[in-house]
Coordinates of C-alpha atoms in Angstrom, one line a residue:
Chain A
M25 CA 0.0 0.0 0.0
L26 CA 2.8 2.3 0.9
I27 CA 4.6 2.0 -2.5
L28 CA 1.3 2.2 -4.4
F29 CA 0.3 5.5 -2.7
A30 CA 3.9 6.8 -3.0
I31 CA 3.7 6.3 -6.7
F32 CA 0.3 7.9 -7.0
C33 CA 1.4 10.8 -4.8
Y34 CA 4.5 11.2 -6.9
L35 CA 2.4 11.3 -10.1
A36 CA -0.1 13.7 -8.5
L37 CA 2.6 16.1 -7.5
A38 CA 4.3 15.9 -10.8
I39 CA 1.0 16.9 -12.5
E40 CA 0.2 19.6 -9.9
T41 CA 3.6 21.3 -10.2
A42 CA 4.2 20.9 -13.9
V43 CA 0.8 21.6 -15.4
P44 CA 0.3 25.2 -13.9
Y45 CA 3.6 26.1 -15.7
F46 CA 1.6 25.8 -19.0
L47 CA -2.0 26.2 -17.9
H48 CA -2.3 29.5 -16.2
L49 CA -5.9 28.9 -14.9
R50 CA -4.7 27.2 -11.7
F51 CA -8.2 26.4 -10.5
L52 CA -8.7 24.0 -13.5
I53 CA -6.1 21.7 -12.1
P54 CA -7.7 19.2 -9.6
N55 CA -6.2 18.7 -6.2
L56 CA -5.2 15.1 -6.8
V57 CA -3.6 14.5 -3.4
V58 CA -6.9 15.3 -1.7
I59 CA -8.4 12.5 -3.7
L60 CA -5.7 10.1 -2.5
A61 CA -6.3 11.2 1.2
V62 CA -10.1 10.7 0.8
D63 CA -9.5 7.2 -0.7
L64 CA -7.3 6.3 2.3
G65 CA -10.1 7.5 4.6
L66 CA -12.8 5.7 2.8
R67 CA -11.2 2.3 2.1
H68 CA -8.3 1.7 4.5
R69 CA -8.3 1.2 8.2
G70 CA -5.6 1.4 10.8
A71 CA -2.7 3.6 11.8
A72 CA -0.7 3.2 8.5
P73 CA -3.2 5.1 6.3
A74 CA -3.1 8.0 8.7
V75 CA 0.7 8.1 8.5
L76 CA 0.4 7.9 4.7
A77 CA -2.0 10.8 4.6
F78 CA 0.4 12.8 6.8
A79 CA 3.4 11.8 4.5
M80 CA 1.5 12.9 1.4
G81 CA 0.7 16.2 3.0
Y82 CA 4.3 16.6 3.9
A83 CA 5.3 15.9 0.3
V84 CA 2.9 18.6 -0.9
D85 CA 4.5 21.0 1.6
A86 CA 7.8 20.3 -0.1
F87 CA 6.4 21.9 -3.2
S88 CA 4.0 24.5 -1.9
G89 CA 4.2 27.5 0.3
S90 CA 6.9 28.6 2.7
A91 CA 6.1 26.6 5.8
L92 CA 6.3 22.9 6.4
G93 CA 3.3 21.2 8.1
V94 CA 0.4 23.1 6.5
N95 CA -0.6 20.4 4.1
A96 CA 0.6 17.6 6.4
F97 CA -1.9 18.9 8.9
L98 CA -4.7 19.3 6.3
M99 CA -4.3 15.9 4.7
T100 CA -4.2 14.1 8.0
A101 CA -7.4 16.1 9.0
I102 CA -9.1 15.2 5.7
Y103 CA -8.1 11.6 6.2
L104 CA -9.4 11.5 9.8
G105 CA -12.6 13.4 8.8
T106 CA -13.3 11.0 5.9
Y107 CA -12.5 8.0 8.1
E108 CA -14.7 9.0 11.0
I109 CA -17.7 10.0 8.8
S110 CA -17.5 7.2 6.4
S111 CA -17.3 4.6 9.2
R112 CA -20.8 5.8 10.2
L113 CA -22.2 5.6 6.6
L114 CA -24.0 2.6 5.1
V115 CA -22.6 3.1 1.7
T116 CA -19.3 4.5 0.5
N117 CA -19.6 4.5 -3.3
A118 CA -17.9 6.8 -5.8
M119 CA -20.7 9.4 -5.4
V120 CA -20.0 9.6 -1.6
G121 CA -16.3 9.7 -2.4
A122 CA -16.7 12.6 -4.8
T123 CA -18.7 14.5 -2.1
F124 CA -15.9 13.9 0.4
V125 CA -13.4 15.1 -2.2
F126 CA -15.4 18.2 -3.0
L127 CA -15.6 19.1 0.7
G128 CA -12.0 18.0 1.3
T129 CA -10.7 20.3 -1.5
I130 CA -12.5 23.3 0.0
V131 CA -11.2 22.4 3.5
A132 CA -7.6 22.0 2.1
A133 CA -7.7 25.4 0.2
L134 CA -9.3 27.4 3.0
G135 CA -7.1 25.7 5.6
D136 CA -4.0 26.4 3.6
L137 CA -4.9 30.1 3.4
G138 CA -5.7 30.2 7.1
L139 CA -2.7 28.3 8.3
S140 CA -0.1 30.0 6.0
A141 CA -1.4 33.5 5.9
G142 CA -3.2 33.8 9.3
A143 CA -5.8 36.5 9.7
A144 CA -5.1 37.9 6.2
G145 CA -5.8 34.5 4.8
V146 CA -9.1 34.1 6.7
Q147 CA -10.2 37.5 5.5
A148 CA -9.5 36.5 1.9
W149 CA -11.7 33.4 2.2
S150 CA -14.9 35.0 0.8
A151 CA -13.0 36.5 -2.1
M152 CA -11.3 33.2 -2.9
L153 CA -14.3 31.0 -2.4
P154 CA -15.6 31.0 -6.0
T155 CA -12.2 29.9 -7.4
I156 CA -11.9 27.3 -4.6
V157 CA -15.4 25.9 -5.2
A158 CA -14.6 25.7 -8.9
Q159 CA -11.5 23.7 -8.2
A160 CA -13.3 21.6 -5.7
A161 CA -16.0 20.8 -8.4
I162 CA -13.4 19.9 -10.9
T163 CA -11.5 17.7 -8.4
A164 CA -14.8 16.0 -7.4
L165 CA -15.5 15.3 -11.1
V166 CA -12.1 13.7 -11.6
A167 CA -12.3 11.8 -8.3
P168 CA -14.3 8.8 -9.6
I169 CA -11.8 8.3 -12.4
V170 CA -8.9 8.4 -9.9
F171 CA -10.7 6.1 -7.5
S172 CA -11.2 3.6 -10.4
I173 CA -7.6 3.7 -11.4
L174 CA -6.6 3.3 -7.7
S175 CA -8.9 0.3 -7.4
S176 CA -7.5 -1.3 -10.5
A177 CA -4.0 -0.8 -9.2
K178 CA -4.9 -2.2 -5.8
R179 CA -6.4 -5.3 -7.4
T180 CA -3.3 -5.7 -9.4
V181 CA -1.1 -5.7 -6.3
G182 CA -3.6 -7.7 -4.2
L183 CA -4.8 -5.0 -1.9
P184 CA -8.4 -4.9 -0.6
V185 CA -10.5 -2.5 -2.7
A186 CA -13.2 -1.9 -0.1
A187 CA -12.6 -1.6 3.6
A188 CA -13.8 -4.2 6.1
R189 CA -16.2 -2.5 8.5
E190 CA -15.0 -2.5 12.2
Chain B
M11 CA -4.1 -6.3 22.0
K12 CA -7.3 -6.3 19.9
G13 CA -10.3 -4.9 21.8
T14 CA -8.2 -2.7 24.0
F15 CA -8.8 1.0 24.1
L16 CA -5.6 1.8 22.2
W17 CA -6.5 -0.7 19.5
R18 CA -10.0 0.5 19.1
N19 CA -9.0 4.1 18.8
R20 CA -5.7 3.6 17.0
V21 CA -6.8 5.7 13.9
L22 CA -7.9 8.6 16.0
L23 CA -4.9 8.4 18.3
T24 CA -2.4 8.1 15.4
A25 CA -4.1 10.9 13.4
S26 CA -4.2 13.1 16.5
A27 CA -0.5 12.6 17.1
L28 CA 0.2 13.4 13.5
L29 CA -1.9 16.6 13.7
I30 CA 0.1 17.7 16.7
I31 CA 3.4 16.9 14.8
S32 CA 2.1 19.0 11.9
L33 CA 1.4 21.9 14.1
H34 CA 4.8 21.5 15.7
L35 CA 6.4 21.6 12.3
L36 CA 4.4 24.7 11.5
G37 CA 5.4 26.4 14.8
I38 CA 9.1 25.8 14.6
E39 CA 9.7 27.3 11.1
T40 CA 11.5 24.4 9.7
K41 CA 11.9 25.4 6.1
S42 CA 15.6 25.6 5.5
G43 CA 18.5 23.5 6.8
S44 CA 16.8 21.8 9.8
Y45 CA 16.4 18.0 10.1
A46 CA 12.7 18.2 9.6
A47 CA 13.2 19.9 6.2
L48 CA 15.6 17.2 4.9
P49 CA 13.0 14.8 3.6
A50 CA 11.4 17.7 1.7
L51 CA 14.7 18.5 0.0
A52 CA 15.1 14.8 -0.9
L53 CA 11.6 14.9 -2.4
M54 CA 12.5 18.0 -4.5
E55 CA 15.5 16.1 -5.8
V56 CA 13.4 13.0 -6.7
M57 CA 10.8 15.1 -8.4
R58 CA 13.2 17.3 -10.4
P59 CA 13.8 14.9 -13.4
V60 CA 10.0 14.7 -14.0
Q61 CA 9.5 18.5 -13.7
A62 CA 12.5 19.2 -16.0
A63 CA 11.2 16.7 -18.5
S64 CA 7.7 18.1 -18.4
A65 CA 9.0 21.7 -18.8
R66 CA 10.9 20.5 -22.0
L67 CA 7.8 18.6 -23.1
G68 CA 5.7 21.8 -22.7
E69 CA 8.0 23.8 -24.9
G70 CA 7.8 21.0 -27.5
A71 CA 4.0 20.9 -27.2
S72 CA 3.8 24.7 -27.8
G73 CA 6.0 24.2 -30.9
I74 CA 3.6 21.5 -32.2
V75 CA 0.6 23.8 -31.7
H76 CA 2.4 26.6 -33.6
N77 CA 3.2 24.1 -36.4
Y78 CA -0.4 23.0 -36.6
F79 CA -1.7 26.5 -37.1
D80 CA 1.0 27.1 -39.7
L81 CA -0.1 24.0 -41.6
V82 CA -3.9 24.8 -41.7
G83 CA -3.5 27.0 -44.8
A84 CA -1.4 24.3 -46.7
R85 CA -4.1 21.6 -46.9
E86 CA -4.3 21.8 -50.7
E87 CA -0.6 21.3 -51.3
N88 CA 0.8 17.8 -52.0
A89 CA 2.3 15.5 -49.4
K90 CA 5.9 16.3 -50.3
L91 CA 5.4 20.1 -50.0
R92 CA 3.5 19.5 -46.7
A93 CA 6.3 17.5 -45.3
E94 CA 8.8 20.2 -46.4
I95 CA 6.6 22.9 -44.9
A96 CA 6.2 20.9 -41.7
Q97 CA 9.9 20.5 -41.5
L98 CA 10.6 24.1 -42.2
N99 CA 8.0 25.2 -39.7
G100 CA 9.4 22.9 -37.1
E101 CA 12.9 24.4 -37.7
R102 CA 11.4 27.9 -37.7
A103 CA 9.6 27.2 -34.4
K104 CA 12.9 25.9 -33.0
I105 CA 14.7 28.9 -34.2
A106 CA 12.0 31.2 -32.8
E107 CA 12.2 29.3 -29.5
L108 CA 16.0 29.6 -29.5
E109 CA 15.7 33.3 -30.3
V110 CA 13.3 33.9 -27.4
E111 CA 15.6 31.9 -25.1
N112 CA 18.6 33.8 -26.4
N113 CA 16.8 37.1 -25.7
H114 CA 16.0 36.0 -22.2
L115 CA 19.5 34.9 -21.5
S116 CA 21.0 38.1 -23.1
G117 CA 18.8 40.1 -20.8
L118 CA 19.9 38.1 -17.8
L119 CA 23.5 38.4 -18.9
E120 CA 23.2 42.2 -19.2
L121 CA 21.6 42.3 -15.8
K122 CA 24.4 40.2 -14.3
Y123 CA 27.0 42.6 -15.6
A124 CA 24.9 45.6 -14.4
L125 CA 24.7 44.1 -10.9
G126 CA 28.4 43.6 -10.6
T127 CA 27.9 40.6 -8.4
D128 CA 28.2 36.8 -9.0
A129 CA 25.0 35.4 -10.3
V130 CA 23.8 32.1 -11.8
A131 CA 21.1 31.6 -14.5
A132 CA 18.5 29.0 -13.7
N133 CA 15.5 27.4 -15.5
V134 CA 12.0 27.4 -14.1
I135 CA 10.8 23.8 -14.1
G136 CA 7.6 24.0 -12.0
S137 CA 5.2 26.0 -9.9
D138 CA 3.4 25.8 -6.6
A139 CA 1.7 22.4 -6.0
T140 CA -1.5 23.8 -4.5
G141 CA -1.7 27.3 -6.0
M142 CA -2.6 28.8 -2.7
S143 CA 1.0 30.1 -2.3
H144 CA 3.1 31.7 -5.0
T145 CA 6.3 29.7 -5.5
L146 CA 8.4 28.5 -8.4
I147 CA 10.7 25.5 -8.7
L148 CA 14.1 26.0 -10.3
G149 CA 16.1 23.3 -12.0
Q150 CA 19.3 24.3 -10.2
G151 CA 20.3 23.8 -6.6
T152 CA 23.2 23.8 -4.2
A153 CA 25.4 22.1 -6.8
S154 CA 25.2 25.3 -8.8
G155 CA 25.9 27.4 -5.8
L156 CA 22.2 28.3 -4.9
K157 CA 21.3 28.6 -1.2
P158 CA 18.2 29.7 0.7
G159 CA 17.9 33.4 1.1
M160 CA 19.4 34.3 -2.3
A161 CA 17.7 36.9 -4.5
V162 CA 16.1 35.8 -7.7
L163 CA 15.8 38.2 -10.6
A164 CA 14.5 38.5 -14.2
D165 CA 15.6 41.1 -16.7
E166 CA 12.3 43.0 -16.0
G167 CA 12.9 43.1 -12.2
V168 CA 12.8 41.2 -8.9
V169 CA 11.2 37.7 -8.9
G170 CA 11.7 36.6 -5.3
R171 CA 14.1 34.7 -3.0
I172 CA 15.1 31.1 -2.6
I173 CA 13.4 29.4 0.4
D174 CA 14.6 25.8 -0.2
A175 CA 17.5 24.3 -2.1
S176 CA 18.3 20.7 -2.7
E177 CA 21.3 19.6 -4.7
H178 CA 19.7 20.1 -8.1
A179 CA 16.5 21.9 -7.4
S180 CA 15.3 24.9 -5.5
R181 CA 12.2 26.8 -4.6
V182 CA 11.5 30.5 -4.9
L183 CA 9.1 32.5 -2.9
L184 CA 7.7 35.1 -5.3
I185 CA 7.3 38.7 -4.2
D186 CA 3.5 38.5 -4.6
D187 CA 3.2 35.6 -2.1
H188 CA 1.5 36.5 1.2
N189 CA 4.5 35.5 3.2
S190 CA 6.9 37.7 1.2
A191 CA 8.2 41.1 2.3
V192 CA 10.8 43.2 0.5
D193 CA 12.1 46.6 1.6
G194 CA 11.3 49.0 -1.2
V195 CA 11.6 52.6 -2.0
D196 CA 9.7 55.0 -4.4
Q197 CA 12.3 56.0 -6.9
R198 CA 10.9 59.6 -7.3
S199 CA 9.8 60.6 -3.8
R200 CA 12.2 58.2 -1.9
A201 CA 9.2 57.1 0.2
R202 CA 10.0 53.8 1.9
G203 CA 7.8 50.8 2.6
I204 CA 7.5 47.1 2.6
I205 CA 6.5 45.4 -0.7
A206 CA 4.3 42.5 0.3
G207 CA 2.0 40.0 -1.4
V208 CA -1.7 39.9 -0.5
V209 CA -3.6 36.6 -0.7
D210 CA -5.9 37.6 -3.6
E211 CA -5.0 41.1 -4.4
G212 CA -1.5 41.1 -5.9
V213 CA 1.2 43.3 -4.4
I214 CA 0.9 46.2 -2.0
M215 CA 3.4 48.7 -0.4
K216 CA 2.8 48.7 3.3
Y217 CA 3.7 51.2 6.0
V218 CA 3.9 54.2 3.7
D219 CA 3.4 57.4 5.8
R220 CA 0.3 59.5 4.8
S221 CA 2.5 62.5 4.4
E222 CA 4.6 60.9 1.6
D223 CA 4.2 62.2 -1.9
I224 CA 3.7 58.8 -3.7
R225 CA 1.9 58.9 -7.0
K226 CA 0.4 56.5 -9.5
G227 CA 3.0 55.3 -12.0
D228 CA 6.0 55.8 -9.7
Q229 CA 8.6 53.1 -9.9
I230 CA 9.3 51.1 -6.8
V231 CA 12.8 49.7 -6.4
T232 CA 14.6 47.7 -3.8
S233 CA 16.3 49.7 -1.0
G234 CA 18.9 47.0 -0.3
L235 CA 18.3 47.4 3.4
D236 CA 16.7 43.9 3.8
G237 CA 20.1 42.3 3.1
I238 CA 18.7 40.0 0.4
Y239 CA 18.1 42.1 -2.7
P240 CA 20.7 44.4 -4.2
R241 CA 19.8 48.1 -4.2
G242 CA 18.0 49.7 -7.1
L243 CA 16.3 46.7 -8.7
L244 CA 12.8 47.3 -10.1
L245 CA 10.0 45.7 -8.1
G246 CA 7.1 47.3 -9.9
S247 CA 5.2 50.5 -10.4
V248 CA 2.5 52.1 -8.3
A249 CA -0.9 51.1 -9.7
S250 CA -3.1 53.1 -7.3
V251 CA -2.8 55.2 -4.2
R252 CA -5.7 55.7 -1.8
R253 CA -5.5 58.5 0.7
E254 CA -9.0 58.3 2.0
G255 CA -10.1 56.1 4.9
P256 CA -8.8 55.5 8.4
G257 CA -5.3 54.4 9.4
L258 CA -1.8 55.8 9.7
F259 CA -0.6 54.6 6.3
L260 CA -1.4 55.0 2.7
D261 CA -3.1 52.2 0.8
V262 CA -0.6 51.7 -2.1
R263 CA -1.2 49.0 -4.8
V264 CA 1.8 48.0 -6.8
Q265 CA 1.9 46.3 -10.2
S266 CA 4.9 44.0 -10.1
A267 CA 7.4 44.5 -12.9
V268 CA 7.7 40.8 -13.7
D269 CA 5.0 38.6 -15.2
F270 CA 5.6 35.6 -13.0
R271 CA 3.5 33.3 -15.2
S272 CA 5.7 33.6 -18.2
L273 CA 9.1 33.1 -16.5
E274 CA 11.3 30.6 -18.1
Q275 CA 14.8 31.6 -17.0
V276 CA 15.9 33.6 -14.0
L277 CA 19.1 34.9 -12.5
V278 CA 20.0 34.0 -8.9
V279 CA 22.4 36.4 -7.1
T280 CA 24.9 34.1 -5.4
E281 CA 27.0 36.9 -3.9
Q282 CA 25.5 39.2 -1.3
A283 CA 25.6 42.8 -2.5
P284 CA 27.5 45.2 -0.2
P285 CA 25.2 47.2 2.1
P286 CA 24.0 50.5 0.6
P287 CA 25.2 53.8 1.9
P288 CA 22.7 55.3 4.4
D289 CA 19.8 57.1 2.8
K290 CA 19.8 60.8 3.2
R291 CA 16.2 60.6 4.5
G292 CA 17.2 57.8 7.0

């Protein structure tokens, strides 16, 4: 699982750092790491997925902003939130996953602003919200495709695709 | 072990511990040089080949797009002529690309001589992963003499400063990022202030006294007093000045001199400029 998510995170970061270099409309690029964090929360149980979510956030911090820990915190929080809520749901299909991704992307963006820019970031929330919601919608649209690719990859390496309920 | 409190709540406990570690990382300002930042530097190194390759791929893709548009009008011509045109257009696109690159590098070289300090040219290979902050990734690192804190310039003006540097890659905090601050001075009135990024509003000049005669169109240059940027480099021009409203300071909006989105090559000042002589106005 570790290697699989490391590869996906690597690819996600490669896309997220390289594509804005050509495509200047930044909000059109989905937050792929959020999709991975949500997948961990929806389909994997135990301490290791939490550590993985933290590590993926740390990896994002290596390529974003000027402070370490912002995305590590946010990805861990998104994982934990997804895990806690989904463990109380009866179904966790792609639609539910996309909803988590939509909310997770908004939380990640607003949290990033709040944690890295403080009060000024919080003040800018309302002005930034339309762009953030647009990016969240695009990320949610892409999420089922990523979930599907992840599921195929998990099947290939013999990992469980759906989590066993506790 | 199973059934115990720790086992039942292992996800919550682990995640809570990781959240605390994240906040600790945030609190101790780990970005450059510390043990906590080392894995981040290793990640930059691992990611660099992909970013450099995609940057080259992007340049090639834009050449293909240009070629396509050039070929639309040549549909009626025979296959041989098409092939020749395609080949010529490909070469022309390459030459045009080389000319653009040559112009960039010539500009940077002129800037390097004008600065009179040691500087290294670097390629931009990526941008910020989330887009919430304004950073760039360069394809050169400590192996080329780059270090955190060094000033990054373009021929149009100041770009930012290096915040992280691995062996072959580094990250630049742009001057329009909300965590950036540069000591600047109005070239005409000599009014001083801090050039800082605002989350969604570009760049402002902070702490400019209300009595200062600062006007729209004035050029803002570095003062050199922050110890990072050499003195007299163009930061931008005043886009608007608002004198109404409460507060001790003027509301000054600045249009940055550099279009950060179109940067391909930059110049990194590897030698710290000597401190400027004291300003007559203090």
